[in-house]
CSV table of C-alpha atoms in Angstrom, one decimal:
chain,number,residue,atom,x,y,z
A,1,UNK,CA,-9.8,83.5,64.8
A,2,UNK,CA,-9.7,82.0,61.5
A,3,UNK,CA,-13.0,82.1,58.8
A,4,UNK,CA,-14.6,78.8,58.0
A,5,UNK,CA,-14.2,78.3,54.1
A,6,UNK,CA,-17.5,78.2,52.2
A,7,UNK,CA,-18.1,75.7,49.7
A,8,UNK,CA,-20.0,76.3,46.6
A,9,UNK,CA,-21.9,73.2,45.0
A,10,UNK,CA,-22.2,73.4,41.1
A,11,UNK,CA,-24.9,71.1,39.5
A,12,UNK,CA,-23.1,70.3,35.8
A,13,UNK,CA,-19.1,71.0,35.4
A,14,UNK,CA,-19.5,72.0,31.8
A,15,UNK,CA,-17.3,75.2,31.0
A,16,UNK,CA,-20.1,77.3,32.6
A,17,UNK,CA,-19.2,75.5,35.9
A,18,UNK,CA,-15.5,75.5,35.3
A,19,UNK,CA,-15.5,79.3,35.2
A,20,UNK,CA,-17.6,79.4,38.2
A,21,UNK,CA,-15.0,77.4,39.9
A,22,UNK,CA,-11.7,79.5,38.6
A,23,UNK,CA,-13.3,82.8,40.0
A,24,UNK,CA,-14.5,81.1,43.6
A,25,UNK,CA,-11.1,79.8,43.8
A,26,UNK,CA,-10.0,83.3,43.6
A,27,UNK,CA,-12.6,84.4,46.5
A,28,UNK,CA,-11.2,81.6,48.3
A,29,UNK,CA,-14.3,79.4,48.1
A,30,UNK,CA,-14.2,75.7,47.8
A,31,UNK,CA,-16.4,74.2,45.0
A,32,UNK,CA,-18.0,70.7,44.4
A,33,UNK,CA,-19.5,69.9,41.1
A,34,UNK,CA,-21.6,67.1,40.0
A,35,UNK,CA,-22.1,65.7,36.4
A,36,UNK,CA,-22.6,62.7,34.6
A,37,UNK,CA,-19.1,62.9,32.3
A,38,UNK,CA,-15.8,62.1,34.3
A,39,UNK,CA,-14.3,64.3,32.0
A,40,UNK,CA,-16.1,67.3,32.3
A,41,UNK,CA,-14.0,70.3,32.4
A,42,UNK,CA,-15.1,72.3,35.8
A,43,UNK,CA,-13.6,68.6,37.2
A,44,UNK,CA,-10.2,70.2,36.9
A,45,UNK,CA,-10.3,73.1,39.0
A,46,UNK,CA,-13.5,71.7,41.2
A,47,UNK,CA,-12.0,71.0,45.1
A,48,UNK,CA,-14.2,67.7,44.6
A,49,UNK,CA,-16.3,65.8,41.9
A,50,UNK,CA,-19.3,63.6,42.1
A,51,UNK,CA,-19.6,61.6,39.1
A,52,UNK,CA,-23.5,60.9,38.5
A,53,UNK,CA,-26.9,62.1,36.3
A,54,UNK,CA,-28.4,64.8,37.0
A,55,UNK,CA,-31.5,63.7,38.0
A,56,UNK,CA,-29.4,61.6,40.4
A,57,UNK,CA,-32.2,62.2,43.5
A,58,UNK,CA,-29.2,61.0,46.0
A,59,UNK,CA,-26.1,62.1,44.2
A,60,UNK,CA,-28.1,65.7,44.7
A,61,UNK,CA,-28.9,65.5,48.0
A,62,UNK,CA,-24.7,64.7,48.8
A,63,UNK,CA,-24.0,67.7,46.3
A,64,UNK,CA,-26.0,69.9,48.7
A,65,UNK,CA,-24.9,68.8,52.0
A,66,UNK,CA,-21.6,69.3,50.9
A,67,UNK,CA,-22.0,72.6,50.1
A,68,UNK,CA,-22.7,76.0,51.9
A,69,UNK,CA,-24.6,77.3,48.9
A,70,UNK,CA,-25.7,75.8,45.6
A,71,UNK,CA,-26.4,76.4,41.7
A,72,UNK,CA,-26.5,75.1,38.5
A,73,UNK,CA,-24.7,75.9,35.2
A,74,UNK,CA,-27.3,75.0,32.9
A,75,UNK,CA,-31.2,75.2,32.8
A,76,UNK,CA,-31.5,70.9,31.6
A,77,UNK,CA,-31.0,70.2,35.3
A,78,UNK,CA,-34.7,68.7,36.1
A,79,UNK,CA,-36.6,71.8,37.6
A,80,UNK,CA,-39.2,69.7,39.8
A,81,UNK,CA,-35.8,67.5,41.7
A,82,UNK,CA,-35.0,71.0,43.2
A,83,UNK,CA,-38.1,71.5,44.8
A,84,UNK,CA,-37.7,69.7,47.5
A,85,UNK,CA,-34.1,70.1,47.8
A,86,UNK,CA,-35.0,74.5,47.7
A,87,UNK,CA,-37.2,73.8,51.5
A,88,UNK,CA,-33.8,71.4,53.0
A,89,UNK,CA,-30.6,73.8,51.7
A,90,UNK,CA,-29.5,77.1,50.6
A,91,UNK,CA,-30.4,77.1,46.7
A,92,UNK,CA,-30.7,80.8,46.6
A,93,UNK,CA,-31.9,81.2,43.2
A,94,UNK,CA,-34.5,78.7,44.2
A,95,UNK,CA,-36.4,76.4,41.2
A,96,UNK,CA,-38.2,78.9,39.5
A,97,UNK,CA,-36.3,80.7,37.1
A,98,UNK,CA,-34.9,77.5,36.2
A,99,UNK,CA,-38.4,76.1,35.9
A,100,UNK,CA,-39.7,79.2,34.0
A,101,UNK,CA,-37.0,78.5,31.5
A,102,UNK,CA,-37.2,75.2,30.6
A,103,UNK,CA,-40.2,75.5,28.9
A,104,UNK,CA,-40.5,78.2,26.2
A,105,UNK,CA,-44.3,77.7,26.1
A,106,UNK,CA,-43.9,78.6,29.7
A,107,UNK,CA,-41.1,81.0,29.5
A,108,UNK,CA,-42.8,83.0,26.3
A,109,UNK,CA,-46.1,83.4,28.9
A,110,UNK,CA,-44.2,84.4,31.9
A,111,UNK,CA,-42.5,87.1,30.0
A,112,UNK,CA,-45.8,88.4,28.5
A,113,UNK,CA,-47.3,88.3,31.6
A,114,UNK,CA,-44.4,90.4,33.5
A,115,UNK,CA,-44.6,93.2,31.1
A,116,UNK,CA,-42.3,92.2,28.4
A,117,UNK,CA,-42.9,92.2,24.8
A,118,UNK,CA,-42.7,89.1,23.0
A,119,UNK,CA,-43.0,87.5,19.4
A,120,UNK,CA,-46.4,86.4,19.0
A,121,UNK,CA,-46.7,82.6,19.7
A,122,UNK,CA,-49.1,79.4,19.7
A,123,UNK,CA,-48.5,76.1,21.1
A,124,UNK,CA,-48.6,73.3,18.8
A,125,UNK,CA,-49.1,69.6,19.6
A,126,UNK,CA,-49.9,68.2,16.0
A,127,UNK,CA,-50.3,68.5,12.7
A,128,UNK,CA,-53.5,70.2,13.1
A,129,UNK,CA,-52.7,72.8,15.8
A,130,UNK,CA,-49.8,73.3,13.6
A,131,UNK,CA,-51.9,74.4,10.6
A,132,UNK,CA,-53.9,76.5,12.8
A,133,UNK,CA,-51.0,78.4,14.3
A,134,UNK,CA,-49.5,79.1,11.1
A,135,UNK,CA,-52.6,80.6,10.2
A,136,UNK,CA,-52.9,82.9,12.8
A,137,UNK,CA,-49.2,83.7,12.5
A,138,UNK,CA,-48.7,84.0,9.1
A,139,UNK,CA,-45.4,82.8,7.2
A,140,UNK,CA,-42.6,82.7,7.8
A,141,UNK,CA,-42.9,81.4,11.5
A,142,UNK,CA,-40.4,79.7,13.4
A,143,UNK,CA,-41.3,76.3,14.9
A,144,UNK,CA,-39.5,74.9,17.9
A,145,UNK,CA,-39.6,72.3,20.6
A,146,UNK,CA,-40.5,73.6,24.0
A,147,UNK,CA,-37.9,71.8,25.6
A,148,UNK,CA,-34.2,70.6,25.6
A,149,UNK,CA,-33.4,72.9,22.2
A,150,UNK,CA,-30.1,75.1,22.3
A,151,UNK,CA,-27.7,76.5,19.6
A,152,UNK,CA,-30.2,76.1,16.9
A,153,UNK,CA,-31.3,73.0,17.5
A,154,UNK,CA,-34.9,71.6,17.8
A,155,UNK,CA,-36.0,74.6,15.0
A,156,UNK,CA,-36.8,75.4,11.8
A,157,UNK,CA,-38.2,77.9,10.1
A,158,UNK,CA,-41.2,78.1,7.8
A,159,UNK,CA,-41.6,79.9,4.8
A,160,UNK,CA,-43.8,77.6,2.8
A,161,UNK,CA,-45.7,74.6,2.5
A,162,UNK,CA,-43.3,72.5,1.7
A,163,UNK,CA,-41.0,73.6,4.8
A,164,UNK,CA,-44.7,73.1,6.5
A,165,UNK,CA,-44.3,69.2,5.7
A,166,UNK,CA,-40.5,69.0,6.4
A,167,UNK,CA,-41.3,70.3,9.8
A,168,UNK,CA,-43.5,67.7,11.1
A,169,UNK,CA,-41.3,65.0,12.9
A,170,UNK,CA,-40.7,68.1,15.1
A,171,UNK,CA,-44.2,67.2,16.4
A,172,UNK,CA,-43.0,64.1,17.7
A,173,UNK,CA,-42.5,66.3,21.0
A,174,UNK,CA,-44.6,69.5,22.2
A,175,UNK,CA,-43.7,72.8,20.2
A,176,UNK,CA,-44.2,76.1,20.2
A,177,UNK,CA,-44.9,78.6,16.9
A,178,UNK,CA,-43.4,81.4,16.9
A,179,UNK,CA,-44.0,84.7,14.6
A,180,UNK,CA,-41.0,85.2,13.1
A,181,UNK,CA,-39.4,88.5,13.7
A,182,UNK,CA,-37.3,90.3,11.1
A,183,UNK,CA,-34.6,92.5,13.7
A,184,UNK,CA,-32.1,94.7,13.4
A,185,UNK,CA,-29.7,93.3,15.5
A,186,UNK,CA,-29.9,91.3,18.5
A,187,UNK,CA,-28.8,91.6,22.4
A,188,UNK,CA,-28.1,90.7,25.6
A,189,UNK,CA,-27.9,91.8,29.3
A,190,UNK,CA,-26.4,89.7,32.0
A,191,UNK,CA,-28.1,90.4,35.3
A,192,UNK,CA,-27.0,89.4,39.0
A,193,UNK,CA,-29.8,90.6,41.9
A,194,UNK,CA,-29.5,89.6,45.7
A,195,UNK,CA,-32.5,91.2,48.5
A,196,UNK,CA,-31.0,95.0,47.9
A,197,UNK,CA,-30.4,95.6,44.3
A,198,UNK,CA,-29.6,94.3,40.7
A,199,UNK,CA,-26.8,94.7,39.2
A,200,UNK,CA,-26.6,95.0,35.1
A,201,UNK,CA,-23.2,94.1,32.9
A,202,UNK,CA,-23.2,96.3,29.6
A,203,UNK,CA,-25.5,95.1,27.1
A,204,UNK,CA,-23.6,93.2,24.1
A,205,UNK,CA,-24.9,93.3,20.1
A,206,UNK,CA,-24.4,89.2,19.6
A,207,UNK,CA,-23.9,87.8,15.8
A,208,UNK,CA,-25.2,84.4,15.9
A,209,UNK,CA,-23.4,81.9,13.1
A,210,UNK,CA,-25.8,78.9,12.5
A,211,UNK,CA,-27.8,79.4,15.4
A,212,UNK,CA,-25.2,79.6,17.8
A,213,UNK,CA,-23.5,83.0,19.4
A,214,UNK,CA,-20.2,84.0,17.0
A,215,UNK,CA,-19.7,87.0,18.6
A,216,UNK,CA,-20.4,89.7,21.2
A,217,UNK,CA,-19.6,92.7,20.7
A,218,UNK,CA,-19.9,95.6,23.9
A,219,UNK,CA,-20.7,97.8,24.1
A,220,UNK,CA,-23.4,97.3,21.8
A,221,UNK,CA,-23.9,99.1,18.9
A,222,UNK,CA,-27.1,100.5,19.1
A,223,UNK,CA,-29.4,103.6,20.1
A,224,UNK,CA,-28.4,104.9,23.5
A,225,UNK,CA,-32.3,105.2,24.4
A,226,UNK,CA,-33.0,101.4,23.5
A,227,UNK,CA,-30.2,100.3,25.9
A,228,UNK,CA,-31.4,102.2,28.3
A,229,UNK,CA,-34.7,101.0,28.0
A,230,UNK,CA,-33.8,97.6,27.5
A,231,UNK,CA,-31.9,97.5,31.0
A,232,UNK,CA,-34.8,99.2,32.8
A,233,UNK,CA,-37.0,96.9,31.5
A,234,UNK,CA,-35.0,93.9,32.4
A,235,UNK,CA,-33.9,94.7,35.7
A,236,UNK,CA,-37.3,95.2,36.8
A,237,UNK,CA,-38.9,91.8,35.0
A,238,UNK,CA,-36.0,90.4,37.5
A,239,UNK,CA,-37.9,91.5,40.4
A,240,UNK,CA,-41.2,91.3,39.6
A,241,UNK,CA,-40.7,87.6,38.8
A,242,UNK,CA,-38.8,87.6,42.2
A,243,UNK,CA,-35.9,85.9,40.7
A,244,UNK,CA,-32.5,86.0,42.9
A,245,UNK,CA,-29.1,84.9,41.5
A,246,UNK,CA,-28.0,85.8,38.1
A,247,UNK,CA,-29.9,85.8,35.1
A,248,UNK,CA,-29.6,86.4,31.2
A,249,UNK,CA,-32.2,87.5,29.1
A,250,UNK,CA,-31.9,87.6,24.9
A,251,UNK,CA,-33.7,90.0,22.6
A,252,UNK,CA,-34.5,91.0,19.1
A,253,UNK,CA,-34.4,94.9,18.5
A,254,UNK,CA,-36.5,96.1,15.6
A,255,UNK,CA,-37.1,99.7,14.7
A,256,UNK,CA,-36.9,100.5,18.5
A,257,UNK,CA,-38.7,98.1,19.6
A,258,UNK,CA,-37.3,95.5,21.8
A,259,UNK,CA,-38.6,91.7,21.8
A,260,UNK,CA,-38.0,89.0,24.7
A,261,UNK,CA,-36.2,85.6,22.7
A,262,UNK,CA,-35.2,83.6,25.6
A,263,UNK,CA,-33.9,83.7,28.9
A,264,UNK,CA,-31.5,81.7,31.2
A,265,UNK,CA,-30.9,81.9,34.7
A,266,UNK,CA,-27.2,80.8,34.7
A,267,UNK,CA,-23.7,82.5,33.5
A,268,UNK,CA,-24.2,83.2,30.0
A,269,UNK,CA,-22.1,82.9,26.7
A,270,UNK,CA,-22.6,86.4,25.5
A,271,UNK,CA,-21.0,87.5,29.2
A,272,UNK,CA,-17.8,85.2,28.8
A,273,UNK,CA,-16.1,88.8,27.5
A,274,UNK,CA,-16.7,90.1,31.4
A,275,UNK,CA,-13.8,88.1,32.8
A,276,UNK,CA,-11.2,90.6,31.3
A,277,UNK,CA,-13.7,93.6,29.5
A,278,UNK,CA,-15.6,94.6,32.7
A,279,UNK,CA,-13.8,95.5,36.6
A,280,UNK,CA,-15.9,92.4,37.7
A,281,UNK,CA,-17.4,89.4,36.1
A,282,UNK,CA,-20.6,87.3,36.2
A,283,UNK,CA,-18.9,84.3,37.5
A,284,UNK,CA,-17.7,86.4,40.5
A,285,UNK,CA,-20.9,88.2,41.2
A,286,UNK,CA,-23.1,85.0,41.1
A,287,UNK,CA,-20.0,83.5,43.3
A,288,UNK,CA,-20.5,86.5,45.6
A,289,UNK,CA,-24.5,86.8,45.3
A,290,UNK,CA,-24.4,82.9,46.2
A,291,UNK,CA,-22.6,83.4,49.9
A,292,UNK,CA,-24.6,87.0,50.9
A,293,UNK,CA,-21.4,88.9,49.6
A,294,UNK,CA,-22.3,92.4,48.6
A,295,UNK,CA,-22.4,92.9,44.7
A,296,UNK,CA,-20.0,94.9,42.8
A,297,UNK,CA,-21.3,97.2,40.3
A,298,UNK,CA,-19.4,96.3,36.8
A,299,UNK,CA,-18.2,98.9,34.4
A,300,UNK,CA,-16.6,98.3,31.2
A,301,UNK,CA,-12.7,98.4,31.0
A,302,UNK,CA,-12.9,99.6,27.1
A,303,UNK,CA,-14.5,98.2,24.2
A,304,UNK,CA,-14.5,94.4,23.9
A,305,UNK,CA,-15.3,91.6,21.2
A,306,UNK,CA,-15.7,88.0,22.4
A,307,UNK,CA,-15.2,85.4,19.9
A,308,UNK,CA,-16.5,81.9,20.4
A,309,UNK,CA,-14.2,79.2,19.7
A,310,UNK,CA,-15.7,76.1,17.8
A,311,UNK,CA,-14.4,73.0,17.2
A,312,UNK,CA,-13.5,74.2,13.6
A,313,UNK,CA,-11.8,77.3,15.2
A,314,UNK,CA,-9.7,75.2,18.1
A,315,UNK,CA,-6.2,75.0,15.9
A,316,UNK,CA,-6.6,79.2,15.2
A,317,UNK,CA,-7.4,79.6,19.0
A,318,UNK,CA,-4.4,77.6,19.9
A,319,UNK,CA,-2.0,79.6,17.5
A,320,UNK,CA,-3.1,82.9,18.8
A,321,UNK,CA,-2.7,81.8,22.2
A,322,UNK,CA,0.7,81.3,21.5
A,323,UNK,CA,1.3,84.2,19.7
A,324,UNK,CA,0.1,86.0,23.3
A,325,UNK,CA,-1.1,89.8,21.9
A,326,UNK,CA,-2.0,92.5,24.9
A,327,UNK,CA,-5.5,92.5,25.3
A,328,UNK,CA,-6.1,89.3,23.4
A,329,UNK,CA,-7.3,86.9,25.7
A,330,UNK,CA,-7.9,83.1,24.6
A,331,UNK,CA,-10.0,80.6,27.0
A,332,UNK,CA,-10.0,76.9,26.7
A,333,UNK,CA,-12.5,74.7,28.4
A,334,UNK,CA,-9.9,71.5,28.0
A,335,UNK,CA,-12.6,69.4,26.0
A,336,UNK,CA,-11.1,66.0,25.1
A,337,UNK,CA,-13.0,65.5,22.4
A,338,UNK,CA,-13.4,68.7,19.7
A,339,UNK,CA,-15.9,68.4,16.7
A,340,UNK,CA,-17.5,71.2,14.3
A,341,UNK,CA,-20.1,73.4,16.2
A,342,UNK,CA,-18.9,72.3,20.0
A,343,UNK,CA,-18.1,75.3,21.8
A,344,UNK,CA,-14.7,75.0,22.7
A,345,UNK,CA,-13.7,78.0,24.5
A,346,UNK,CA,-13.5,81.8,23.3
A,347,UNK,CA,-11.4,84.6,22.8
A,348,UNK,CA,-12.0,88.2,24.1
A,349,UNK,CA,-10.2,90.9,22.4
A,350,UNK,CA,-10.4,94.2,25.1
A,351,UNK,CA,-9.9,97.5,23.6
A,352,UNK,CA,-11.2,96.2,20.0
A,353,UNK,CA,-14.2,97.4,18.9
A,354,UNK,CA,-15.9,95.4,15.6
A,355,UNK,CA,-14.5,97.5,12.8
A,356,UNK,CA,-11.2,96.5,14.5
A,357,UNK,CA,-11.8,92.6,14.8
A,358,UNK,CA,-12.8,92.5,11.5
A,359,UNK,CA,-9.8,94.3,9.9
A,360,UNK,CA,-7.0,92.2,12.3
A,361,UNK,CA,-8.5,88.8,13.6
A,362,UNK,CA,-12.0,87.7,11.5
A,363,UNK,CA,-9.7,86.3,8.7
A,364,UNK,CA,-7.4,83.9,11.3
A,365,UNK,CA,-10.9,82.0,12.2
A,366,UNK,CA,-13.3,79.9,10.2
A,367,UNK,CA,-16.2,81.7,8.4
């Protein structure tokens, strides 16, 4: 008697969703992705595509019945065109932690209100609310939209009057004020949680470049007691919020004290460096969470640095590919079209810690 294959349906086939697909194929799951780009890169190793928006209320529905299960790669999929979709089919991470995120308003408030600390905040709908916030919060602040920003975009911090002024097209769209908090360093955990338990990847020190990730570096860095703390801490906000599936959380560490940036309840680039530094990776436990699997708990193989590659890094990236070095590891998401800041894969280095990344590999890249 032979096992009927399970299908996994993927809403976006960016390279979130084409990893997704490379370690169900190795499950021997079936995937279906939908997105608006023909040329997305999860098309390539999907079993079938669906070529439409995402907010495509019937393109959606087809996605689901397709499927056995279903997720999304990214939180811009339209949080309120799963509700009703979450009652029909099996969505098990349901709309809320997609919802929660979308907003940072919203997001900033739930995490406040599940026990975590957070950067003091204000929303700010005009010029007025603005100047208020800023003088509650003092300078400098960070500004940002509450929706739709990413990689440093939709943001800018103030530090005077003048950047006060500059700021305001911003306002053209709801925003949110944010104290601006001077860290240490700052970090990540990757979670995956089904009914019985969570489990937790190591926490990575990340070294943003221009508002986007650089690189990861695992483990982190940092004061034994903080990781600890800041894993406690996380897994249990996962439950109390009553979130299922996999989800990332970001944070600024200062002096000990650890403070809730963002979250994302989808793979994560600060966990790409799983797929060859950990015994499992978060593309295969979400894969495995999504069908009722039982979760594997990951452990680090040895010290890893992930390296994102830009479009300005691509030509590096494709040299040291060639060059193939043990434990050097180079990931391209097969973009057609590569410009300056577009994340166009990564490289994970496995048993190189960051003294040794930047004595033999920080110079072949773009600074």
């Amino acid at each position: 008697m032979t096992t009927a294959v399970k299908t996994i349906g993927i809403i976006g086939a960016g390279q979130l969703g084409l990893m997704i697909a490379e370690q169900a194929r190795l499950l021997g799951v079936r995937t279906v992705c939908l997105d608006p780009s023909p040329e997305a890169p999860a098309f390539a190793v999907s079993d079938e595509r669906i070529v439409a928006a995402y907010d495509d209320a019937e393109a959606l529905e087809r996605l689901c019945r397709m499927s056995d299960a279903v997720t999304y790669e990214f939180e811009n999929v339209p949080g309120e065109i799963l509700i009703p979709l979450c009652g029909k089919y099996d969505i098990p991470q349901g709309y809320e932690p997609l919802y929660d995120s979308q907003d940072r308003l919203r997001e900033k408030t739930n995490a406040r209100e599940h026990g975590l600390r957070t950067p003091e905040f204000a929303a700010v709908d005009d010029e007025a609310s603005l100047r208020a916030a800023v003088a509650r919060l003092g300078l400098p602040a960070v500004l940002k939209t509450r929706t739709l920003g990413y990689d440093g975009h939709g943001q800018r911090v103030l530090k005077s009057e003048a950047d006060i002024e500059a700021a305001l097209p911003l306002l053209a769209v709801p925003c949110i004020l944010e104290e601006f908090v001077r860290f240490d360093y700052e970090a990540s955990i990757v979670m995956v949680a089904d009914d019985e338990r969570v489990v937790s990847f190591p926490i990575g020190r990340n070294i943003h470049r221009d508002g986007i990730l650089d690189l990861c570096v695992v483990p982190a860095e940092a004061d034994a007691e903080v990781l600890s703390r800041m894993k406690s801490e996380s897994e249990r906000f996962m439950r109390a919020c009553g979130y299922r599936g996999i989800l990332a959380i970001e944070y600024f560490v200062r002096e000990g004290a650890i403070y809730f940036n963002e979250m994302a309840p989808r793979p994560h680039n600060s966990g790409h460096y799983t797929i060859e530094g950990c015994t499992t990776n978060q593309f295969r436990e979400l894969v495995r969470c999504l069908l009722g699997m039982p979760l594997e708990e990951p452990r680090l193989v040895a010290p890893t640095v992930m390296k994102n590659i830009l479009g300005q890094d691509l030509e590096a990236a494709e040299r040291l590919a060639a060059e193939r070095h043990e434990g050097v590891h180079v990931h391209l998401y097969g973009k057609r079209e590569s410009r300056p800041k577009r994340k166009m894969g990564h490289v994970t280095f496995v048993g190189t810690d960051a003294a040794a990344y930047a004595a033999a590999w920080a110079d072949r890249f773009v600074r």
